[in-house]
mmCIF file of C-alpha atoms (C1' of nucleotides) in Angstrom:
data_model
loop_
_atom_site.group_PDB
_atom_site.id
_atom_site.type_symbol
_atom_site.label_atom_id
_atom_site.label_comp_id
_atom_site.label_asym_id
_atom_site.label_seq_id
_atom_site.Cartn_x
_atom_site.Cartn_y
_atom_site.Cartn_z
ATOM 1 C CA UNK A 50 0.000 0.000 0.000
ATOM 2 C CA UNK A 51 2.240 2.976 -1.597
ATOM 3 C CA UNK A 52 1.734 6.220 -3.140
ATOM 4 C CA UNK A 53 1.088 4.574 -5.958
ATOM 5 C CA UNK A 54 -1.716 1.882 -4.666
ATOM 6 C CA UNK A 55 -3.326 5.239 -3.631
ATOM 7 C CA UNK A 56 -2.945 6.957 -6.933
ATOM 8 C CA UNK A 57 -4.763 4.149 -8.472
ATOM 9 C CA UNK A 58 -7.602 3.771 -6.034
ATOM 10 C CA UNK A 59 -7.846 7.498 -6.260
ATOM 11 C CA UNK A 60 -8.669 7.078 -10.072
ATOM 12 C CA UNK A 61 -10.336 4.005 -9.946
ATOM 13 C CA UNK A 62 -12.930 5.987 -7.522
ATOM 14 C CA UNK A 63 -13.488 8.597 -9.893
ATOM 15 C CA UNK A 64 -13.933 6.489 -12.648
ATOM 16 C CA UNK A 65 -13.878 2.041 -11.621
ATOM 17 C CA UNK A 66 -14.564 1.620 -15.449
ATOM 18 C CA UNK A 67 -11.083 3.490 -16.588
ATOM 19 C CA UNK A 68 -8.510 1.405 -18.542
ATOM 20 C CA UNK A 69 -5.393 -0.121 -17.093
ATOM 21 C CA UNK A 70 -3.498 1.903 -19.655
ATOM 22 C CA UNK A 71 -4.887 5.358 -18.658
ATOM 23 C CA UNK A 72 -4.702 4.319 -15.092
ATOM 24 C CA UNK A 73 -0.799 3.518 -15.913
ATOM 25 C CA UNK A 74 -0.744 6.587 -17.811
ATOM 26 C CA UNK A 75 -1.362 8.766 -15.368
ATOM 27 C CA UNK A 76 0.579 7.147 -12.026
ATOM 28 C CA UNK A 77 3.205 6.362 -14.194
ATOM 29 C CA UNK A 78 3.371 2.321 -14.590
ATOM 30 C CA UNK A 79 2.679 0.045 -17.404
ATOM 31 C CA UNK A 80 -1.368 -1.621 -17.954
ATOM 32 C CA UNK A 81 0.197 -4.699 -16.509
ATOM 33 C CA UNK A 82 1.804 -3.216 -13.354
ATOM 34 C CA UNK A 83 -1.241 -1.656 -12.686
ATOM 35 C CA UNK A 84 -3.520 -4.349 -13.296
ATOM 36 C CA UNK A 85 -1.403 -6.531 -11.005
ATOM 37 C CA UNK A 86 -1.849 -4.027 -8.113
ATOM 38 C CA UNK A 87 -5.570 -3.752 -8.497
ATOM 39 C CA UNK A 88 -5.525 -7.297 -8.474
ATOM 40 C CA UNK A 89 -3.871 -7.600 -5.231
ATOM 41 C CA UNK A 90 -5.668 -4.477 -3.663
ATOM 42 C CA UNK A 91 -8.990 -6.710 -4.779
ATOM 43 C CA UNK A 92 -7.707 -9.733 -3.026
ATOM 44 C CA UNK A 93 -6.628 -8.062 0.066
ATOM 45 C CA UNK A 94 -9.911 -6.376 0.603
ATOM 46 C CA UNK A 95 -8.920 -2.876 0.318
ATOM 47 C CA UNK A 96 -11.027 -2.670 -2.686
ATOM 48 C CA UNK A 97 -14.130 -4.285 -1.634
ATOM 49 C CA UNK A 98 -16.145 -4.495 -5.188
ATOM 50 C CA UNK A 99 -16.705 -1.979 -8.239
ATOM 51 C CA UNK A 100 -20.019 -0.542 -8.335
ATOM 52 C CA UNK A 101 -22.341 2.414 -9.554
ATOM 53 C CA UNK A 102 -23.714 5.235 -7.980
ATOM 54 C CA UNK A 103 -27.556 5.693 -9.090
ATOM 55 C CA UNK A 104 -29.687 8.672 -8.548
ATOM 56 C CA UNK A 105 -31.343 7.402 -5.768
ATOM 57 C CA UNK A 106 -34.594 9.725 -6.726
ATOM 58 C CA UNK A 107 -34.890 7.554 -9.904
ATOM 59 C CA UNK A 108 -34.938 4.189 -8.609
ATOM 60 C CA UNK A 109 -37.746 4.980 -6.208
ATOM 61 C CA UNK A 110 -35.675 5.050 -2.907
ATOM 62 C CA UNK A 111 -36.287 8.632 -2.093
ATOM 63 C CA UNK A 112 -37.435 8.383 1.672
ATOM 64 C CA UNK A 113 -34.720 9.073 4.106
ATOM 65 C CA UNK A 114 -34.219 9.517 7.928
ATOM 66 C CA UNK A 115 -31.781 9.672 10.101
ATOM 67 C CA UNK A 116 -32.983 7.745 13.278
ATOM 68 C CA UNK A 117 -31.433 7.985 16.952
ATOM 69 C CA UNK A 118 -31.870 4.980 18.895
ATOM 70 C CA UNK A 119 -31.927 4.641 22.933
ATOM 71 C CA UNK A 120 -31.421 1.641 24.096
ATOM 72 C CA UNK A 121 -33.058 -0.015 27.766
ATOM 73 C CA UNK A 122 -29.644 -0.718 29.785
ATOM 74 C CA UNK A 123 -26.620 -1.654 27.933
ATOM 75 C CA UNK A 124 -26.817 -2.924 24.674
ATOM 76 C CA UNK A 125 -23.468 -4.564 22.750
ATOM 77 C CA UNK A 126 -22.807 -3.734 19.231
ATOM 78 C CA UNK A 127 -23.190 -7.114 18.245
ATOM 79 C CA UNK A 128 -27.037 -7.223 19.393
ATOM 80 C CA UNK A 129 -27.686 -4.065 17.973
ATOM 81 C CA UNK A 130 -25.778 -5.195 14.662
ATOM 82 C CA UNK A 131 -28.112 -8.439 14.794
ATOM 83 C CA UNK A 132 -31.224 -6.131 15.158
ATOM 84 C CA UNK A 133 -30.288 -3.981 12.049
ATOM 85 C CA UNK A 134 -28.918 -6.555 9.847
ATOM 86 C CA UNK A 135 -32.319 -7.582 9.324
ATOM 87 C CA UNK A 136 -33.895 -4.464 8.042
ATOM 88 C CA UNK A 137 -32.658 -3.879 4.508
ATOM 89 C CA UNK A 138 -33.783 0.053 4.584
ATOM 90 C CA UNK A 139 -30.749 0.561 7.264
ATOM 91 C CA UNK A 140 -27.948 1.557 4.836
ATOM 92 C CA UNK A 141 -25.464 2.676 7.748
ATOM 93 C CA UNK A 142 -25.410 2.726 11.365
ATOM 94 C CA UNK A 143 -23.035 2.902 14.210
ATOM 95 C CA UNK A 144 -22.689 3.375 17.985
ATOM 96 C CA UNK A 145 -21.696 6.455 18.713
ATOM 97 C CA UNK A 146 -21.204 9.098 22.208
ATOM 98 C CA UNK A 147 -23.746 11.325 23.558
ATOM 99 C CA UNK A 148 -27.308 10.525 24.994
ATOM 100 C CA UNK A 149 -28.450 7.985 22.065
ATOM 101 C CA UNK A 150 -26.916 4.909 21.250
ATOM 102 C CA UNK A 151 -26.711 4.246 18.028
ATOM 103 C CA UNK A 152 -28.010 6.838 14.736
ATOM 104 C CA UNK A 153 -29.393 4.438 11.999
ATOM 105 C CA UNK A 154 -29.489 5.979 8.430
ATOM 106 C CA UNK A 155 -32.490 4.408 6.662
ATOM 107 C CA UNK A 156 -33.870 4.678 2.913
ATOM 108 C CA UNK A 157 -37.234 3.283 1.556
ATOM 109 C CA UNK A 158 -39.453 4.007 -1.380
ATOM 110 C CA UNK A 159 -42.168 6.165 1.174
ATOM 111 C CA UNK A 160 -43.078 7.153 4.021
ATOM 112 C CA UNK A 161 -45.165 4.186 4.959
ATOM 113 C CA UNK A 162 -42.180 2.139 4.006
ATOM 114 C CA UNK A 163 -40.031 3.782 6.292
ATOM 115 C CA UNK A 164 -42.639 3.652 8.916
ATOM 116 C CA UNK A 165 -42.758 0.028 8.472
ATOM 117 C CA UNK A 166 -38.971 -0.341 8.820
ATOM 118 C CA UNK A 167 -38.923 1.648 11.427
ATOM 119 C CA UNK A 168 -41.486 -0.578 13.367
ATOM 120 C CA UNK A 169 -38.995 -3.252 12.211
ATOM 121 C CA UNK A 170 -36.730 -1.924 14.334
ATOM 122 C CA UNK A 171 -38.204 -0.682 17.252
ATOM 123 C CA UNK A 172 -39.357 -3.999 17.771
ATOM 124 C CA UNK A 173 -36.449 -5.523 18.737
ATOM 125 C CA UNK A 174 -35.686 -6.161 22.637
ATOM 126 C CA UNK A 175 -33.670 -3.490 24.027
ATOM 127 C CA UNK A 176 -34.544 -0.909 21.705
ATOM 128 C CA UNK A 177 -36.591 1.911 24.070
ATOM 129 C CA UNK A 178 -37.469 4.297 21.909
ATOM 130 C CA UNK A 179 -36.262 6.233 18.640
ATOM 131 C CA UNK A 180 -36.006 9.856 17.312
ATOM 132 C CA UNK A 181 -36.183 10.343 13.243
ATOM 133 C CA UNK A 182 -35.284 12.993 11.162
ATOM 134 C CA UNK A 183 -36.925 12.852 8.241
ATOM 135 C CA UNK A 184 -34.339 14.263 5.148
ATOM 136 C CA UNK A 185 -36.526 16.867 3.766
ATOM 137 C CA UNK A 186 -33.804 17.821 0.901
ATOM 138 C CA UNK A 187 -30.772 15.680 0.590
ATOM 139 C CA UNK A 188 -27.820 17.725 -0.053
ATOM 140 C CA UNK A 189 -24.566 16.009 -0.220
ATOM 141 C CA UNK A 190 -23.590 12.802 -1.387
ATOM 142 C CA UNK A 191 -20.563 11.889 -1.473
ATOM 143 C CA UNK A 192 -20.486 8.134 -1.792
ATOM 144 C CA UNK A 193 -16.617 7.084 -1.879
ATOM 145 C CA UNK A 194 -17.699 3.903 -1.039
ATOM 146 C CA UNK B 59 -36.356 3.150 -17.460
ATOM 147 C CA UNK B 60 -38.021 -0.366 -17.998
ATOM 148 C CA UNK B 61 -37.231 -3.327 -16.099
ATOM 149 C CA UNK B 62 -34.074 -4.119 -18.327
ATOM 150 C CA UNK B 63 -33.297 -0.521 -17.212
ATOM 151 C CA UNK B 64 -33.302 -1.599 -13.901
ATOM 152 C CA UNK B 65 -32.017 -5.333 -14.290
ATOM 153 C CA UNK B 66 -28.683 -3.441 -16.063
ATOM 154 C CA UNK B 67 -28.427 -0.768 -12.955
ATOM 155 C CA UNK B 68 -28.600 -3.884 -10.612
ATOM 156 C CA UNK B 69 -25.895 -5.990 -12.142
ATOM 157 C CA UNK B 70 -23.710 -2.748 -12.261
ATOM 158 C CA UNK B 71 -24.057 -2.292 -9.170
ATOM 159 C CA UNK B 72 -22.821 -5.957 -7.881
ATOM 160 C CA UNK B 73 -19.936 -5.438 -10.478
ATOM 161 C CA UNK B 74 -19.677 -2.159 -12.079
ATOM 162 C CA UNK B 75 -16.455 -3.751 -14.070
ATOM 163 C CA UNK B 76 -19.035 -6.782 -15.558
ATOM 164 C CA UNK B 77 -18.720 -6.643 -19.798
ATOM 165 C CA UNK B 78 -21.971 -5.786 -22.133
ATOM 166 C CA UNK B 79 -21.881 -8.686 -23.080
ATOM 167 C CA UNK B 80 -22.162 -10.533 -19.520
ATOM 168 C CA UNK B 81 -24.825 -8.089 -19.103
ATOM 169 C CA UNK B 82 -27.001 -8.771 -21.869
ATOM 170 C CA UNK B 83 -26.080 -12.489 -21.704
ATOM 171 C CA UNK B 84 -28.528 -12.030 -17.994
ATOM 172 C CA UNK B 85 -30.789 -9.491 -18.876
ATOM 173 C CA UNK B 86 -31.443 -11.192 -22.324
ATOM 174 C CA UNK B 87 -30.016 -8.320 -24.660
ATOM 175 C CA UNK B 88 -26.653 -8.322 -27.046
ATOM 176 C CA UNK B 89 -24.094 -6.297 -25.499
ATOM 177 C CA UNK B 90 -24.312 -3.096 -27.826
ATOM 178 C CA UNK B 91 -28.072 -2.863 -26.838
ATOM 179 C CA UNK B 92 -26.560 -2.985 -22.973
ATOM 180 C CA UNK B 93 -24.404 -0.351 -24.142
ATOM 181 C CA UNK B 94 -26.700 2.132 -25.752
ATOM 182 C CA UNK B 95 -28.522 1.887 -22.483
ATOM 183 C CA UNK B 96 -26.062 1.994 -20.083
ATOM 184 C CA UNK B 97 -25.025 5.362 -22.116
ATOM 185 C CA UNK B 98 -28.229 6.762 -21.916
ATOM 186 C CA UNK B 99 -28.453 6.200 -18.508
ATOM 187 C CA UNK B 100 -25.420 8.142 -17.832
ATOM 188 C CA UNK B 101 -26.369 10.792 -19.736
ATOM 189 C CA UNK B 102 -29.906 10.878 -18.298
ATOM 190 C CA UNK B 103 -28.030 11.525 -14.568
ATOM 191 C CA UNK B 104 -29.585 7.873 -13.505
ATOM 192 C CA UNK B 105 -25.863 6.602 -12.934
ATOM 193 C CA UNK B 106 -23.717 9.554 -11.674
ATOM 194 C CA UNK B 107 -20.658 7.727 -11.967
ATOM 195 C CA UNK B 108 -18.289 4.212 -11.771
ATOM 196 C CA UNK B 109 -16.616 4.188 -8.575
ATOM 197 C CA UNK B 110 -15.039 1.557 -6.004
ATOM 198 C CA UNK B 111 -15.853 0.401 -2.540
ATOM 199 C CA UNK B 112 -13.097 1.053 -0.638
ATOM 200 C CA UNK B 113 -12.124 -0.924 3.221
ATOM 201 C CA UNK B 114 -12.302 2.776 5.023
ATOM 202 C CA UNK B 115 -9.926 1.488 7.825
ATOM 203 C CA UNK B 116 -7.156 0.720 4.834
ATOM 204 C CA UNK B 117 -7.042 4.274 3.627
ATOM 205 C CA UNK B 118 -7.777 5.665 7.187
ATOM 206 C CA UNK B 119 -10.733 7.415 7.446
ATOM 207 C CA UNK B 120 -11.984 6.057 10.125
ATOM 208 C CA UNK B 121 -13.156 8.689 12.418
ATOM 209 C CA UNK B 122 -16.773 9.426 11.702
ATOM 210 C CA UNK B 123 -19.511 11.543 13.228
ATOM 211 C CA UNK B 124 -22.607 12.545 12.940
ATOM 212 C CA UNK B 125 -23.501 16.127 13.336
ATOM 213 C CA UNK B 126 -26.914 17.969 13.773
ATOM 214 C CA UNK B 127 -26.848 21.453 12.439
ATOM 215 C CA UNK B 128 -28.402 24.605 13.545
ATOM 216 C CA UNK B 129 -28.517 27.761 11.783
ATOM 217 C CA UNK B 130 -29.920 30.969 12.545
ATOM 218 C CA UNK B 131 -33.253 32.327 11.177
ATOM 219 C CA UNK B 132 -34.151 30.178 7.818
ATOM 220 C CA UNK B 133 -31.442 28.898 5.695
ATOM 221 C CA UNK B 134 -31.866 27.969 2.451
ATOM 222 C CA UNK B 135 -30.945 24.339 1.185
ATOM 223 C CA UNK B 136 -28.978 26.305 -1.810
ATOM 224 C CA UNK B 137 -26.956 28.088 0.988
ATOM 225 C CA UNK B 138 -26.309 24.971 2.951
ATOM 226 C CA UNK B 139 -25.097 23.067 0.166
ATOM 227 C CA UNK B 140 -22.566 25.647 -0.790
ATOM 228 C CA UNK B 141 -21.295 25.832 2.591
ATOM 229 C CA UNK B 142 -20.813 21.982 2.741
ATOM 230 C CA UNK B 143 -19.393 21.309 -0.616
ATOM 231 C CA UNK B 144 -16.414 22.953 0.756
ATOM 232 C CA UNK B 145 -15.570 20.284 3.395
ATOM 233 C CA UNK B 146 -14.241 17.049 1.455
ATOM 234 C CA UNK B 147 -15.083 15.313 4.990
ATOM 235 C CA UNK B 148 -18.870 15.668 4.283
ATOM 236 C CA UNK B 149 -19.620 12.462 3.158
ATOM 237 C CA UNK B 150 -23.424 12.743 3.295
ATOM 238 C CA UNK B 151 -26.011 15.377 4.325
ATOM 239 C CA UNK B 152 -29.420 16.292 4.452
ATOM 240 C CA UNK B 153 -31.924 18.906 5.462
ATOM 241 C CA UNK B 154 -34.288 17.760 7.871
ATOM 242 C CA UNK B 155 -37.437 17.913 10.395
ATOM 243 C CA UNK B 156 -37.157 18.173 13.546
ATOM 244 C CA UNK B 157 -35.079 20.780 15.446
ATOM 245 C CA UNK B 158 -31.962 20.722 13.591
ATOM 246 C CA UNK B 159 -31.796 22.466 10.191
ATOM 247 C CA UNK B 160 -29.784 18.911 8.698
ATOM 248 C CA UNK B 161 -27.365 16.217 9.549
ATOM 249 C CA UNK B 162 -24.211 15.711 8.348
ATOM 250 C CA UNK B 163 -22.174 12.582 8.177
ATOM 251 C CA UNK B 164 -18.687 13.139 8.164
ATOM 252 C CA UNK B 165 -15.478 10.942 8.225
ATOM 253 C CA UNK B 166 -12.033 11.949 8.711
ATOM 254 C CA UNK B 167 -8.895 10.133 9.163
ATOM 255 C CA UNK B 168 -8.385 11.302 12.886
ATOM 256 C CA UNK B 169 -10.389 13.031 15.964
ATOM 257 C CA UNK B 170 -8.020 16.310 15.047
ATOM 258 C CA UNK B 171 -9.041 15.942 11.520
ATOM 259 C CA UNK B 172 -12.273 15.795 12.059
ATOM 260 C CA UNK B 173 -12.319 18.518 14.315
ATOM 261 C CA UNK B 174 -11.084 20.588 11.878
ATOM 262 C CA UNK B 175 -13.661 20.044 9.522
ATOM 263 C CA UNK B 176 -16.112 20.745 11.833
ATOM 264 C CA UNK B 177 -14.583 24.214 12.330
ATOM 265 C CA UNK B 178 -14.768 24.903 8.596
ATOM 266 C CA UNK B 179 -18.529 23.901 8.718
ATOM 267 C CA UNK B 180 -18.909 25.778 11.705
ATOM 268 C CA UNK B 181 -17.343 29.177 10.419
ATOM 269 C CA UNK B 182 -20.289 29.543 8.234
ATOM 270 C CA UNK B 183 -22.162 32.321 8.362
ATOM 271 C CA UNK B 184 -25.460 31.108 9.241
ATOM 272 C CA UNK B 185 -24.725 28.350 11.311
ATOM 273 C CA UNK B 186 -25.171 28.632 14.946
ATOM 274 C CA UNK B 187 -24.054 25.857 16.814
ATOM 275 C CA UNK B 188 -23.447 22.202 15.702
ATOM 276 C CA UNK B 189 -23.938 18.685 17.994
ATOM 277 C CA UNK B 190 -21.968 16.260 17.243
ATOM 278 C CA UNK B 191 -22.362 12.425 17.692
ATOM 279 C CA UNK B 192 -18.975 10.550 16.975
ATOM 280 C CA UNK B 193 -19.151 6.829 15.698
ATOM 281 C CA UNK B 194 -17.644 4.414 18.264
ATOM 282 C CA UNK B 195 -18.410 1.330 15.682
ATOM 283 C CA UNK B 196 -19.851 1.131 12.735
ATOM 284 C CA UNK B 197 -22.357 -1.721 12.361
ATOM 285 C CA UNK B 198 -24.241 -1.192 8.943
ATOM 286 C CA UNK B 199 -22.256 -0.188 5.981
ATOM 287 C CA UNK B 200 -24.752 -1.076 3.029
ATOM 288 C CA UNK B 201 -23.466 0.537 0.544
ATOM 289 C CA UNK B 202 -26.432 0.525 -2.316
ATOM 290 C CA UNK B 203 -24.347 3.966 -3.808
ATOM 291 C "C1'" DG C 28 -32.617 -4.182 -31.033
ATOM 292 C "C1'" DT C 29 -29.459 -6.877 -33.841
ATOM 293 C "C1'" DT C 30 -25.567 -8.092 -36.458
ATOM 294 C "C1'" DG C 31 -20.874 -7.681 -37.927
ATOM 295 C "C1'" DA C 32 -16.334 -5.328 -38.577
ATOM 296 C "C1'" DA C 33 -12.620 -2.453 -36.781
ATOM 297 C "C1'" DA C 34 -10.377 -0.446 -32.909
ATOM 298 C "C1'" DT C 35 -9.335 -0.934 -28.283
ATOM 299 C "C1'" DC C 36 -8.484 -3.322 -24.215
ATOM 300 C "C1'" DA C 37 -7.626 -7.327 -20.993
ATOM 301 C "C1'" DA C 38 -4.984 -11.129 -19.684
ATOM 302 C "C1'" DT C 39 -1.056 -13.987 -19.864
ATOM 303 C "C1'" DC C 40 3.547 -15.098 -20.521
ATOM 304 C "C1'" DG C 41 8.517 -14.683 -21.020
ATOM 305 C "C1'" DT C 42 12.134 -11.528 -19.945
ATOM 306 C "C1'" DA C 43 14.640 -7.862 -17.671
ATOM 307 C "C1'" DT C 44 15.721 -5.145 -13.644
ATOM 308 C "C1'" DA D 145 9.980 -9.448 -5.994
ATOM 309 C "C1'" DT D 146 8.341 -6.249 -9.317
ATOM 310 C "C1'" DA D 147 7.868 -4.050 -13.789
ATOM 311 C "C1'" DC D 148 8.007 -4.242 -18.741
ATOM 312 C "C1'" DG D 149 6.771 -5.589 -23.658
ATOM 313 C "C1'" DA D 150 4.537 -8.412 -26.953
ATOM 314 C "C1'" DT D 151 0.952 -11.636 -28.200
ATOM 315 C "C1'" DT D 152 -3.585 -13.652 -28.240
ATOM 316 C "C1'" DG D 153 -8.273 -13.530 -27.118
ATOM 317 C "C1'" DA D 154 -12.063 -10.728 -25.424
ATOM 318 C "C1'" DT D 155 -14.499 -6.427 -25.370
ATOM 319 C "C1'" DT D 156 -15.906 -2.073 -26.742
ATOM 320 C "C1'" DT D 157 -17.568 0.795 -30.270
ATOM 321 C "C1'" DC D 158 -19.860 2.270 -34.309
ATOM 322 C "C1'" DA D 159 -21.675 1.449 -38.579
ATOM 323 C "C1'" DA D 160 -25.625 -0.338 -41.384
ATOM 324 C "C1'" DC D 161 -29.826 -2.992 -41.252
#
DNA sequence: GTTGAAATCAATCGTAT
DNA sequence: ATACGATTGATTTCAAC
């Protein structure tokens, strides 16, 4: 993992259809070399997969919230992980400091989808209660990853 | 966008790297017809881009947070935006109900780092005061973007 | 949407550093 | 151990249908 492993990821994000050549072209290493290196970056999991980024307004998923979760007692991240896993409208969570637990970022195609997930969630054992924010405009979206 | 639309943006998204051909060969189309879509669908804004998933603890930006925003009087999504597009750290944000203006999810590759970008969203003009949530562990990472 | 041809690229190998 | 260069097969691309 050099300055040039990073060159290529840096290009790859921009663009994870570009050509070995152009990729060599621009760090400076033959299509070969290169391909080599994304090879190994592949197999050692720093590059997990190659995918797209969709407008997620088209493809119907346009409901987000950003959910706060408070938890009865402690709570490990592994139950909590075992909770979310099974709600495919969480599409990133994490513990985290201050009064709530976790924050849960959800997507569905509605409100009453989201609802539904939502109930999905609060459902499970420990979970107390929740506090959404509803994304009224989504601003940034930087998805390297 | 048809279902073959949507069959191509799926595949893509498992393996943005997969050949038109590959692609047709599953979707039941020869791979220029895949290609004349996938073009328009670029140029249409449905697929903003090809990029990579990279393992964020390889290239180090690890240190996440979620922050709640707060501006004075009414601020205008426009206004917001601007402000945020300035911080690379923002990887995600969104206007939303609820007492904060929007929530911002940002990852950096250290507490200092992170703080930093905080004061550059901070110095703003409109924004009062920020609270800020930081990510002990990350349990949900479904990346569907 | 399909076919087919030409240009480009990927993948592999031997060789050099 | 890593990069290069050339070759062969696959893929992309664009034309005409």
């Amino acid at each position: 993992m050099d300055n040039l492993d990073r060159g290529i990821i840096d290009l790859l994000r921009q663009n994870a259809r570009a050509s070995y050549g152009d990729i060599g072209g621009s760090v400076g290493l033959s299509a070969s070399a290169v391909k080599r290196r994304v090879d190994r970056l592949v197999a050692d999991g720093v590059i997990r997969g190659f995918t797209i980024q969709v407008d997620p307004t088209v493809d119907g998923y346009n409901t987000e919230a950003y959910v706060e979760l408070f938890c009865r007692g402690t709570v490990a991240p592994d139950e909590l992980l075992r909770i979310l896993s099974g709600v495919p409208e969480v599409v990133d969570a994490g513990t985290v400091t201050g009064s709530a637990d976790a924050i849960v970022h959800m997507r569905a195609r509605s409100i009453p989808a989201l609802e539904d997930a939502l109930e999905r969630v609060r459902i499970a054992p420990n979970v107390d209660h929740t506090r959404s924010a509803i994304v009224l405009s989504r601003l940034i979206h930087r998805t390297h990853d």
